[in-house]
Tab-separated table of C-alpha atoms and ligand atoms in Angstrom:
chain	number	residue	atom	x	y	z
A	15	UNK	CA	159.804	267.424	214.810
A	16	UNK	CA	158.363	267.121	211.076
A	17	UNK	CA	155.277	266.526	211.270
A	18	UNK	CA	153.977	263.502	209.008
A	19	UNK	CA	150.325	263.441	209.134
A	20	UNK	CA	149.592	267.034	208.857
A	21	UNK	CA	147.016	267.679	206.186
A	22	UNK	CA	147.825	268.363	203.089
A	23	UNK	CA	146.344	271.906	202.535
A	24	UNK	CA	148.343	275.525	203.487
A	25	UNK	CA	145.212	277.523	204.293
A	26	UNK	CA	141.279	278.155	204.207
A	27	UNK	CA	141.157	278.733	200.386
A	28	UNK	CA	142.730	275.242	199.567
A	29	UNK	CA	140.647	273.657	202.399
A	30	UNK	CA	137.698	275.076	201.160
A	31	UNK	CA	138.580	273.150	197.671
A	32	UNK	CA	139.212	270.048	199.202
A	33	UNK	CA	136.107	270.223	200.653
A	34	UNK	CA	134.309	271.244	198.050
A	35	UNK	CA	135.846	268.119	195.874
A	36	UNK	CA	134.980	265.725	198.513
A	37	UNK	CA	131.407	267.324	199.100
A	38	UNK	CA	130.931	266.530	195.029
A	39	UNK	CA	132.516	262.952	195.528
A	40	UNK	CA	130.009	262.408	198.366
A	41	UNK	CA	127.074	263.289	196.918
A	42	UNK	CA	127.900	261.547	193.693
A	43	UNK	CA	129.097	258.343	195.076
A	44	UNK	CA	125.902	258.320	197.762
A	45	UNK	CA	123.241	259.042	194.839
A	46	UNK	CA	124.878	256.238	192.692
A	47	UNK	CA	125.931	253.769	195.360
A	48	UNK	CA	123.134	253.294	197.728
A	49	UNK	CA	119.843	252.911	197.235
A	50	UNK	CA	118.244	254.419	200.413
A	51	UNK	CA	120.421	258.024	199.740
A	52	UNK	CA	119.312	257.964	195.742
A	53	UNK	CA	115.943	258.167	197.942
A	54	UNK	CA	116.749	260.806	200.131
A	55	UNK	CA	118.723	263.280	197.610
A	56	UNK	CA	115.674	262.780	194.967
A	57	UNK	CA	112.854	263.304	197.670
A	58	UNK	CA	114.715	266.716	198.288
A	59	UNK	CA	115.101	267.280	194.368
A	60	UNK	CA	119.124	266.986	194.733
A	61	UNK	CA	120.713	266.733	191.516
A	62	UNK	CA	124.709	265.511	192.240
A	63	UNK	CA	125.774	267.446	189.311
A	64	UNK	CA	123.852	270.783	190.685
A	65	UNK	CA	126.378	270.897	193.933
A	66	UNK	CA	128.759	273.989	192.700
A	67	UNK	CA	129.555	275.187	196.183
A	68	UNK	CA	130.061	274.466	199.404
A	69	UNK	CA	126.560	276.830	200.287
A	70	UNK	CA	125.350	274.285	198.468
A	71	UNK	CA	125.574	271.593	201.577
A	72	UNK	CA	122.419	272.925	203.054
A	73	UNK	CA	120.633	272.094	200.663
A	74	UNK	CA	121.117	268.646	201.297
A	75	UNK	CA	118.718	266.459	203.435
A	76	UNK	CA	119.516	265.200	207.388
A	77	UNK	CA	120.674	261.791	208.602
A	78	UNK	CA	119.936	260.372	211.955
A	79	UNK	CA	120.557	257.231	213.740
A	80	UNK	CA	116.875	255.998	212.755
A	81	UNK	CA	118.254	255.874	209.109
A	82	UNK	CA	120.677	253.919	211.024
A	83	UNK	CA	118.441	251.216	212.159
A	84	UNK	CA	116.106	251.014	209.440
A	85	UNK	CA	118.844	249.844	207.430
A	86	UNK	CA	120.565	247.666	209.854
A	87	UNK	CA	122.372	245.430	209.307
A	88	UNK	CA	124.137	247.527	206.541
A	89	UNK	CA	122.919	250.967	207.008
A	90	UNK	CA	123.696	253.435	204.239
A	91	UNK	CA	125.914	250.708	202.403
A	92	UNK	CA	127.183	252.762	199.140
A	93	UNK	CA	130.077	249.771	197.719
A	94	UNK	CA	129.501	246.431	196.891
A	95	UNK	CA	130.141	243.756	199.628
A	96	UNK	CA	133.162	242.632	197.711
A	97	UNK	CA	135.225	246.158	198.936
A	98	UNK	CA	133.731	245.976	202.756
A	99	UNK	CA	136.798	244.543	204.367
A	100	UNK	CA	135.040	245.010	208.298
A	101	UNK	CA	132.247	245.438	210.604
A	102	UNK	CA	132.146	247.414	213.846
A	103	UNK	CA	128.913	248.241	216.225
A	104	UNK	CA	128.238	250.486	219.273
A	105	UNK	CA	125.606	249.866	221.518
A	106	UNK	CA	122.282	250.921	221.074
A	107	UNK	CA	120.196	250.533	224.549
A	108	UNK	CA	117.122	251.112	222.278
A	109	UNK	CA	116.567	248.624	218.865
A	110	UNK	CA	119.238	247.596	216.830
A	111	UNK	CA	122.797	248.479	217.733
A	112	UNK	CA	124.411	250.754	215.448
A	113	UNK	CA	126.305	248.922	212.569
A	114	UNK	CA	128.992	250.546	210.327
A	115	UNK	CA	130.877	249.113	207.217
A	116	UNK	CA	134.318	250.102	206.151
A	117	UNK	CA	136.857	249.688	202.658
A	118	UNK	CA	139.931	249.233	203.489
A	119	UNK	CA	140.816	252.670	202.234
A	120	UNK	CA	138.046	253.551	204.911
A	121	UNK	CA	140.531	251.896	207.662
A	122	UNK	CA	143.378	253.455	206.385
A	123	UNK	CA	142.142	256.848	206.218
A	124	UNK	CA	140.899	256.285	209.807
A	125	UNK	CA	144.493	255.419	210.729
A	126	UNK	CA	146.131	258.296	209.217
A	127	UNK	CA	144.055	260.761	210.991
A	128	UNK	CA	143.968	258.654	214.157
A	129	UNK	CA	147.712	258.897	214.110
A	130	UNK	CA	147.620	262.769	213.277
A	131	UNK	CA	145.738	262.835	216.448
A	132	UNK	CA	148.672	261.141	218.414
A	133	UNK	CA	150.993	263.394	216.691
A	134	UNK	CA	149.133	266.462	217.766
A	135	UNK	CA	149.638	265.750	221.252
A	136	UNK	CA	153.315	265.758	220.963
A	137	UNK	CA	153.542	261.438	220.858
A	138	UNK	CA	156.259	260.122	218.920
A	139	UNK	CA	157.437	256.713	218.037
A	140	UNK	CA	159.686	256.512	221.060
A	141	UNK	CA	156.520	256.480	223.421
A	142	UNK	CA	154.939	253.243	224.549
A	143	UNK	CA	151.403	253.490	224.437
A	144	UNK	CA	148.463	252.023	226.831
A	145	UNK	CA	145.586	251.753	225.535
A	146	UNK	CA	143.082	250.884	228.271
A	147	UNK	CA	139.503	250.388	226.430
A	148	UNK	CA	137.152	248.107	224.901
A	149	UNK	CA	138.764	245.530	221.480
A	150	UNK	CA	136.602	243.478	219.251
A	151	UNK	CA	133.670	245.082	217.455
A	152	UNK	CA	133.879	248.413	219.319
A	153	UNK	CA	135.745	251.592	217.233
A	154	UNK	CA	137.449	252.205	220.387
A	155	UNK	CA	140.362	249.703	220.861
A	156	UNK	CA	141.134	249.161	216.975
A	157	UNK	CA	141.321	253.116	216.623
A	158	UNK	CA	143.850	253.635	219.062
A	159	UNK	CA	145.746	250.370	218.079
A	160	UNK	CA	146.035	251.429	214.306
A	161	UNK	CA	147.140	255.285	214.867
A	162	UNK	CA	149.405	254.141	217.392
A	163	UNK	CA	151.124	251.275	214.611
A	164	UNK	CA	150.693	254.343	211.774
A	165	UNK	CA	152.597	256.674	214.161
A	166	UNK	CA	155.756	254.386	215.037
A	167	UNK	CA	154.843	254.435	218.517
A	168	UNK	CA	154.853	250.742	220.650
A	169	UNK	CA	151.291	249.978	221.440
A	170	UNK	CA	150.740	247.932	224.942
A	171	UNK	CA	146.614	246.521	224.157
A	172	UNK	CA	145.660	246.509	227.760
A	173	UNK	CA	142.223	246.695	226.924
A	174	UNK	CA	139.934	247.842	229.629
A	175	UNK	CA	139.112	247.335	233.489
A	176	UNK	CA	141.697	245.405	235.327
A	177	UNK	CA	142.935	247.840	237.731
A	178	UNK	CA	146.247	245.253	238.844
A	179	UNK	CA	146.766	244.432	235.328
A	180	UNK	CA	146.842	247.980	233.871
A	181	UNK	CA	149.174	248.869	237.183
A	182	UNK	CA	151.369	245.790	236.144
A	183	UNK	CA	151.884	247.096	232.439
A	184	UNK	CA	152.777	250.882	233.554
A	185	UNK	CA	155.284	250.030	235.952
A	186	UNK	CA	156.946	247.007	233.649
A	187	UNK	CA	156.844	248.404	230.490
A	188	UNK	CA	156.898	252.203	231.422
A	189	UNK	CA	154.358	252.929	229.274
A	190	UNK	CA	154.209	256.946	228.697
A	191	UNK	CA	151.296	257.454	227.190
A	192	UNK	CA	147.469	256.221	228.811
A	193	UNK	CA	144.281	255.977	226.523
A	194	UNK	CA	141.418	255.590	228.064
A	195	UNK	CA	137.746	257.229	229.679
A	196	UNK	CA	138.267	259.580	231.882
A	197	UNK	CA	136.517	257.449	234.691
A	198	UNK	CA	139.042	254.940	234.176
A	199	UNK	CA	141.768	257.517	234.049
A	200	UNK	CA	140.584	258.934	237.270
A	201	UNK	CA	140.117	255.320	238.751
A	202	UNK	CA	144.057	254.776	237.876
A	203	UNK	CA	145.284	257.820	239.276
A	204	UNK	CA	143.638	257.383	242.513
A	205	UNK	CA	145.002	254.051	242.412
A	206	UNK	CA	148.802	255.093	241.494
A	207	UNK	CA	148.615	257.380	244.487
A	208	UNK	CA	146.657	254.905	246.737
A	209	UNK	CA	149.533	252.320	245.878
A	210	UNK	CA	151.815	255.411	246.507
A	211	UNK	CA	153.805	254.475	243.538
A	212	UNK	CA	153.998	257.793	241.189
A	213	UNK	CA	157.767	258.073	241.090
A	214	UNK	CA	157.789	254.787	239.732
A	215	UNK	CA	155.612	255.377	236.610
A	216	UNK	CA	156.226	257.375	233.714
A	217	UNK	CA	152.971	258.561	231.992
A	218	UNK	CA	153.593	261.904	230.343
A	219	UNK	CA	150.592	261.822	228.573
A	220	UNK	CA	146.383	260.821	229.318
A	221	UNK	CA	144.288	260.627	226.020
A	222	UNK	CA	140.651	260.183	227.374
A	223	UNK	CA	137.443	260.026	224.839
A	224	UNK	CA	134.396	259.034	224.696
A	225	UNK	CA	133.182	260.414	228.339
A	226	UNK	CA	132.825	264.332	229.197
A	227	UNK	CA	134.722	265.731	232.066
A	228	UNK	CA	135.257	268.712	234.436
A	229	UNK	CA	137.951	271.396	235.430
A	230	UNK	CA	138.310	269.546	238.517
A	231	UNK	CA	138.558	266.190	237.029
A	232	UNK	CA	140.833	266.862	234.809
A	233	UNK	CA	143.338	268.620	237.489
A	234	UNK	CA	143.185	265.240	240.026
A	235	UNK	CA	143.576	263.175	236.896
A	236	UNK	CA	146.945	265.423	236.051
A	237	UNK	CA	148.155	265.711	239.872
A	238	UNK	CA	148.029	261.865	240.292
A	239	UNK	CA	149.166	260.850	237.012
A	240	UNK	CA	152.491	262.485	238.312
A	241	UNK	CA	151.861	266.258	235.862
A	242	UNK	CA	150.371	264.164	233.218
A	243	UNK	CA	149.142	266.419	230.208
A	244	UNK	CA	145.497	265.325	229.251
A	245	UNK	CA	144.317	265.420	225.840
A	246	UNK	CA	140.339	265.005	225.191
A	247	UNK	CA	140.257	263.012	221.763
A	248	UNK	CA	136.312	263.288	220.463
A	249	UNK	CA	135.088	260.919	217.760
A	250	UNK	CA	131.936	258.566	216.781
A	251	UNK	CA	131.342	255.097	215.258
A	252	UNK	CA	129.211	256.612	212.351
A	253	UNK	CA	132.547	259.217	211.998
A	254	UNK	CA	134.971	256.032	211.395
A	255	UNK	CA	135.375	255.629	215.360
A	256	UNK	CA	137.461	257.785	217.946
A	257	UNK	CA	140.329	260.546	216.788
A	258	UNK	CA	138.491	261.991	214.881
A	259	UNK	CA	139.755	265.549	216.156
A	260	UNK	CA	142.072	265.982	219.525
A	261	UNK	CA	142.706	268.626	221.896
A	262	UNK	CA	144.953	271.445	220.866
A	263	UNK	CA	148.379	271.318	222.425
A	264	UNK	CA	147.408	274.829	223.931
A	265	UNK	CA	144.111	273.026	225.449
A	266	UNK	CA	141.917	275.490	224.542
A	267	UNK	CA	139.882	273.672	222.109
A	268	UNK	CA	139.004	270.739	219.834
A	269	UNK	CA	140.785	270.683	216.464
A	270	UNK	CA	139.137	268.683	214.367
A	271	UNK	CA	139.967	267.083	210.459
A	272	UNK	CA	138.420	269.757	208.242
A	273	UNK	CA	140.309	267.615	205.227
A	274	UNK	CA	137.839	264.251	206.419
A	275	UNK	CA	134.555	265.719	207.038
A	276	UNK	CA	132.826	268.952	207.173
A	277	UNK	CA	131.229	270.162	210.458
A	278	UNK	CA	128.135	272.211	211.045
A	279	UNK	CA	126.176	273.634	214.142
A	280	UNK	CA	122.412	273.304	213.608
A	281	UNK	CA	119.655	274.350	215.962
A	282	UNK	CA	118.395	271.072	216.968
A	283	UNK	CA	114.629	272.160	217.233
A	284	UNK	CA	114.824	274.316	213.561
A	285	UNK	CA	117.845	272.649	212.216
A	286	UNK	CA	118.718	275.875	210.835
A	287	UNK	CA	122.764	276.442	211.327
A	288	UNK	CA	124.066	278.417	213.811
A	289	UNK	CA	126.843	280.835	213.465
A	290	UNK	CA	130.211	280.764	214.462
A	291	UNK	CA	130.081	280.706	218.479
A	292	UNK	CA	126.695	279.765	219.050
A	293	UNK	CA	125.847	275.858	220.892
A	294	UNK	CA	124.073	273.207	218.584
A	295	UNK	CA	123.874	269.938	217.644
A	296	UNK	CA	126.946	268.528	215.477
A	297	UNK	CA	126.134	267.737	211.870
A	298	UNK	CA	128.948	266.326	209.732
A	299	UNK	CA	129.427	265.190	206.601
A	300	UNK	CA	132.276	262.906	205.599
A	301	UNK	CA	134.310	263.829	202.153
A	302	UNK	CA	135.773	260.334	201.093
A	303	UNK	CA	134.119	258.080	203.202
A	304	UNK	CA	133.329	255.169	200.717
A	305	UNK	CA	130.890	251.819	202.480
A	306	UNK	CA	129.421	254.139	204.477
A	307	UNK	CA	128.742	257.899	203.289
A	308	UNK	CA	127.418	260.284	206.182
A	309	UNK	CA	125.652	263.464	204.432
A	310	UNK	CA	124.417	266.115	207.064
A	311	UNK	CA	124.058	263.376	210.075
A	312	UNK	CA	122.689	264.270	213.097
A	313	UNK	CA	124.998	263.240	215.910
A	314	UNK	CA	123.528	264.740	219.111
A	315	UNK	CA	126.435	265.697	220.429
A	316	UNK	CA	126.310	269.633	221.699
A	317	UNK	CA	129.400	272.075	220.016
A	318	UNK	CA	130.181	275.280	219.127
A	319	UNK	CA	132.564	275.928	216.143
A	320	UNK	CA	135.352	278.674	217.262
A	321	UNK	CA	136.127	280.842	214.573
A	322	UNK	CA	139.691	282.432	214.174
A	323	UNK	CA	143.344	281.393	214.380
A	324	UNK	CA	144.711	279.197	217.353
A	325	UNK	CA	147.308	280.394	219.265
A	326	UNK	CA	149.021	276.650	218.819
A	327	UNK	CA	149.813	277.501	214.717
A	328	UNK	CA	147.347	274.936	213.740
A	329	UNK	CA	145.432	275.699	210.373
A	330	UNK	CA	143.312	272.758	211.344
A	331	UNK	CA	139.248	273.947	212.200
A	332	UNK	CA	138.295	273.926	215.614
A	333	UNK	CA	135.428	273.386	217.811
A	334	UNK	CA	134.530	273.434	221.472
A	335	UNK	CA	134.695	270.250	223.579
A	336	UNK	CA	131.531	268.211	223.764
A	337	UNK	CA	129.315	269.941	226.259
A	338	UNK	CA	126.118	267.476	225.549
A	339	UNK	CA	123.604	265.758	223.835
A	340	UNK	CA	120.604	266.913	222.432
A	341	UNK	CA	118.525	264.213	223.003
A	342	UNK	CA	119.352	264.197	226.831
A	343	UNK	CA	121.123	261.261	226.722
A	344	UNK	CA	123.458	261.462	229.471
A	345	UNK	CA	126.501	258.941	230.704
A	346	UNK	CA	126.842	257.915	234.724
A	347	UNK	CA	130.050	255.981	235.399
A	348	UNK	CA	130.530	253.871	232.295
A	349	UNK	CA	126.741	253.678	231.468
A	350	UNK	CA	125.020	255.653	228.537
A	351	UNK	CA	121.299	256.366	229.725
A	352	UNK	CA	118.557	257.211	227.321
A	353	UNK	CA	115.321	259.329	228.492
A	354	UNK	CA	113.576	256.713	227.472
A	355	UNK	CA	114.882	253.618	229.624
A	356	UNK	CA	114.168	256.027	232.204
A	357	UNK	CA	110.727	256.900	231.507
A	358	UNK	CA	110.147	252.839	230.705
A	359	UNK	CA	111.471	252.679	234.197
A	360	UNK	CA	108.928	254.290	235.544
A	361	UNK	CA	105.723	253.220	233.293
A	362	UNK	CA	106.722	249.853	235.163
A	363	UNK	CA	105.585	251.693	238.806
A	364	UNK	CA	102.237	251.924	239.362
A	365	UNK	CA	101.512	255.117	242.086
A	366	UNK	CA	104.762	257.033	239.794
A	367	UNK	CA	104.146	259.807	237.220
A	368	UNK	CA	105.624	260.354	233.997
A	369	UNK	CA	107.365	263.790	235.305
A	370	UNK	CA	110.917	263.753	236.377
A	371	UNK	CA	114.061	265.255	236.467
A	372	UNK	CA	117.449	263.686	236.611
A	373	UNK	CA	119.763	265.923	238.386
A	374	UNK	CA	123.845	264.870	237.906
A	375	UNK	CA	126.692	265.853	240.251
A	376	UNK	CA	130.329	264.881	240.849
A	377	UNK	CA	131.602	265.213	244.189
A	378	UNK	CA	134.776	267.310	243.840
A	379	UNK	CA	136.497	265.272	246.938
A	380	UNK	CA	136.552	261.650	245.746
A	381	UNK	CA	135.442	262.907	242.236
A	382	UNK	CA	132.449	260.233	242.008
A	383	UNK	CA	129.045	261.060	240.076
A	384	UNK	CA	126.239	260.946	242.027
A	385	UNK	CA	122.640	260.593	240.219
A	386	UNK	CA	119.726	262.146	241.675
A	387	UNK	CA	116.195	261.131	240.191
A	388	UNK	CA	113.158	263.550	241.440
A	389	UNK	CA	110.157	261.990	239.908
A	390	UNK	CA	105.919	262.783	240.416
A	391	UNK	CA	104.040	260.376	242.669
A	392	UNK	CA	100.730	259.834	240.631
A	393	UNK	CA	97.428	262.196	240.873
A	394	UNK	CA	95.954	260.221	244.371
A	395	UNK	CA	98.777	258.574	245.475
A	396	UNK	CA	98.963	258.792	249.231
A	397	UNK	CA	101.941	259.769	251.207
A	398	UNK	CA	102.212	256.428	252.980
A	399	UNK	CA	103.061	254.706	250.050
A	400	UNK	CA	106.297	256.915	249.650
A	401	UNK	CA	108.871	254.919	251.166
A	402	UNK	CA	107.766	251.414	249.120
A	403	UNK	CA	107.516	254.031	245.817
A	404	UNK	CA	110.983	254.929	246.396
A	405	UNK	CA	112.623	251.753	247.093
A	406	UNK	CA	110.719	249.979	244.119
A	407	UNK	CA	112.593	252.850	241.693
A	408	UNK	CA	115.570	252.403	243.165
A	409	UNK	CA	115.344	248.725	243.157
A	410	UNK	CA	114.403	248.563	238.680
A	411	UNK	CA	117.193	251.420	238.506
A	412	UNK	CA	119.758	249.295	239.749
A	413	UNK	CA	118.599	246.482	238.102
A	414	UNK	CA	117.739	247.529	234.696
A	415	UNK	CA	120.238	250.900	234.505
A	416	UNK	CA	122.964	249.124	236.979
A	417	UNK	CA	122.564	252.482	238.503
A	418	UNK	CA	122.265	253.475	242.145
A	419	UNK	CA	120.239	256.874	242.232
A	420	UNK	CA	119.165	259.061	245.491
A	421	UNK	CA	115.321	258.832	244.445
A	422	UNK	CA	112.894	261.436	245.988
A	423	UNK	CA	109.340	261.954	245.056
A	424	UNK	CA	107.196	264.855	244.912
A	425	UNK	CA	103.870	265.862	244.702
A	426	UNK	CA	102.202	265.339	241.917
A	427	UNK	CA	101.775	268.287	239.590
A	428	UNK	CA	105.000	270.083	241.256
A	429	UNK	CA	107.480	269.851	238.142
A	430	UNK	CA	107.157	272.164	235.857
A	431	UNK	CA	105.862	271.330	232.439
A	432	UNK	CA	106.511	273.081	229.193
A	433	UNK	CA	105.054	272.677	225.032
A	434	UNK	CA	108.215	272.208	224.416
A	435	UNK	CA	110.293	269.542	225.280
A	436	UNK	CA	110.649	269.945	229.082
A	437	UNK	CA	114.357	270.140	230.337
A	438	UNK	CA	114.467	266.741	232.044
A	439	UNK	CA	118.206	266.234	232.315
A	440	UNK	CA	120.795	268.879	234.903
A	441	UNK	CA	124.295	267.555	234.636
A	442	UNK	CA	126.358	269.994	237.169
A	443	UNK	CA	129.534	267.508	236.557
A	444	UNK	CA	130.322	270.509	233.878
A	445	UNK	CA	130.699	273.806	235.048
A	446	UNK	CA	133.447	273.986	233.086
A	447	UNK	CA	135.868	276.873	232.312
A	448	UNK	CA	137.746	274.952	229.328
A	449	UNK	CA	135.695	275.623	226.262
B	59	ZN	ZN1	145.431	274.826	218.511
């Protein structure tokens, strides 16, 4: 099958000066175009004209999604308002939401690479695709929509939720491809085989973002879907939105668009980059990304970069599914959950400490997440009040978190406590053998 949305470079040397181009572009157009990065790059004593190489990118200051919300509602806005042709926002549980603007050459550069995503996984324009998550301001939906239009393929706009609905489309239409989580891909399998209708639908392919996921869930997910082949597609609002990278056809990795953005692995403590191999915090910084420039931002997530050829033929760089975030923030069916809520959570209890541990498991039966929250009762607090300590968390939890946790408290002075940032966060939904 040719393949239309391949980049355009043949190997490292002419990716390296692409990259190199689109570094210069960046730096240029970000120094000229918005105020708050002319700023930044003269603070650091960056001259545009002194980047000669692509060493030259450390050099360059971070980003982070503070920058984000001090400048909200346009955050690093490098074009007048006259090229910004749309808007889109993910949630931010703490301050302002997180706002990005986009060109239209912005949108269609998304697209093309959204739908060299789809064509990595082997879809073509005879598949009919359901896309099963959130339209309207979110990157999510509109991603999806646009690579699947790019690609040729027919796009069903489920949206998300609606269990009967989604069943409705898959059988009717014979949809072949489903987009979603991978909660919600796990909540339709069970439900195909609960309905005991698998020989009736035809999904040959799952493309689930925007969630991490095991071994385990991935298998049921596959099994139920009727052999289904999954596909992990990674991606970001600040990044354009979802696709920005998919899972290799031989499923041992994350290939990601080297040609869009360049991608290092920093120490999140140091921020010194990591070699090859070694697990950090994703930094990226975009090449031709015009309203909204990203130079060396900080997006939490946890990666490796895997040197070396893949065995799929793929020149495309690669790097390791997303094992977590460095800020311990930390997803529980559907919900993202920052340290902090939790730790406002528990200000709000009198007789609580400030110590606790959140400890994450899936159960491998029925494949649903179970939260466990271990938290300090306060210096003096006596063991009668226990049971009322307990129920109160579990009571703001649910209301404030819409989270249902096993609480248990300890005795005060019983977690351990570190300089450093204490470990506060165990997720064993990932023992995961796929890297
Ligand atoms: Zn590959």
């Amino acid at each position: 099958m040719p393949r239309t949305f391949s980049p355009s470079f043949r190997n490292a040397r002419e990716l390296a000066s692409h990259q190199l181009k689109g570094l210069q572009w960046t730096v240029r157009h970000a120094f000229e175009g918005s105020s708050f990065y002319r700023e930044r790059l003269e603070e650091a004593g960056i001259d545009p004209e002194s980047i000669r190489s692509l060493d030259d990118l450390r050099r360059l200051p971070f980003t982070d999604t503070d920058d984000l919300r001090d400048g909200y509602p346009f955050p690093l806005r490098a074009v007048p308002f006259e090229q910004i042709v749309r808007i889109h926002a993910s949630s931010g549980t703490t301050g302002k939401r997180k706002v990005l603007a986009y060109t239209q050459k912005d949108l269609d550069d998304w697209t093309h690479f959204f739908a060299r995503a789809y064509e990595m996984a082997g879809v073509t324009p005879l598949d009919r695709v359901q896309i099963a998550v959130g339209y309207g301001v979110w990157t999510a939906g509109m991603g999806f929509q646009l690579g699947c239009e790019k690609l040729g393929a027919l796009a069903v706009p489920a949206g998300p939720g609606n269990v009967d609905l989604q069943i409705e489309f898959l059988l009717d239409f014979q949809s072949t491809v489903f987009c979603s989580t991978a909660s919600m891909a796990l909540l339709m399998a069970e439900e195909i085989h609960h309905r005991g209708i698998a020989d009736r639908i035809h999904v040959r392919k799952v493309i689930y973002g925007s969630e991490r996921s095991s071994v385990s869930m991935r298998q049921k997910i596959s099994e139920l879907f009727g052999g289904a082949e999954l596909f992990d597609i990674p991606g970001l609002t600040e990044l354009y939105g979802p696709g920005t990278g998919i899972e290799c056809p031989d499923h041992d990795c994350i290939h990601y668009w080297g040609d869009y953005y360049l991608l290092e692995v920093v120490d999140p403590e140091t921020l010194r980059p990591l070699p090859d191999g070694e697990w950090g915090e994703m930094v990226v910084t975009t090449l031709c990304k015009e309203a909204a420039p990203l130079i060396r931002y900080r997006t939490r997530d946890i990666t490796r970069i895997i040197p070396g050829p893949c065995t799929c033929g793929s020149i495309l760089p690669r790097h390791s599914r997303i094992k977590g975030r460095s800020d311990d923030t930390f997803k529980f069916r559907g919900v993202n959950i920052y340290p902090s809520s939790i730790d406002t959570i528990l200000s709000q209890i009198p007789g609580l400490g400030s110590e606790y541990q959140v400890h994450l498991s899936r159960d491998a039966e029925s494949g649903r997440d179970h939260l466990r929250l271990v938290v300090e009762r306060g210096a003096g607090i006596e063991r009668g009040q226990l049971p009322q300590l307990i129920q109160d968390t579990a009571h703001l939890m649910k209301k404030q978190l819409m989270v249902t946790p096993e609480v248990e408290v300890v005795e005060y002075g019983s977690l351990p406590r570190s300089e450093k940032k204490s470990r506060r966060v165990f997720d064993e939904r990932l023992e995961d053998s796929v890297v």
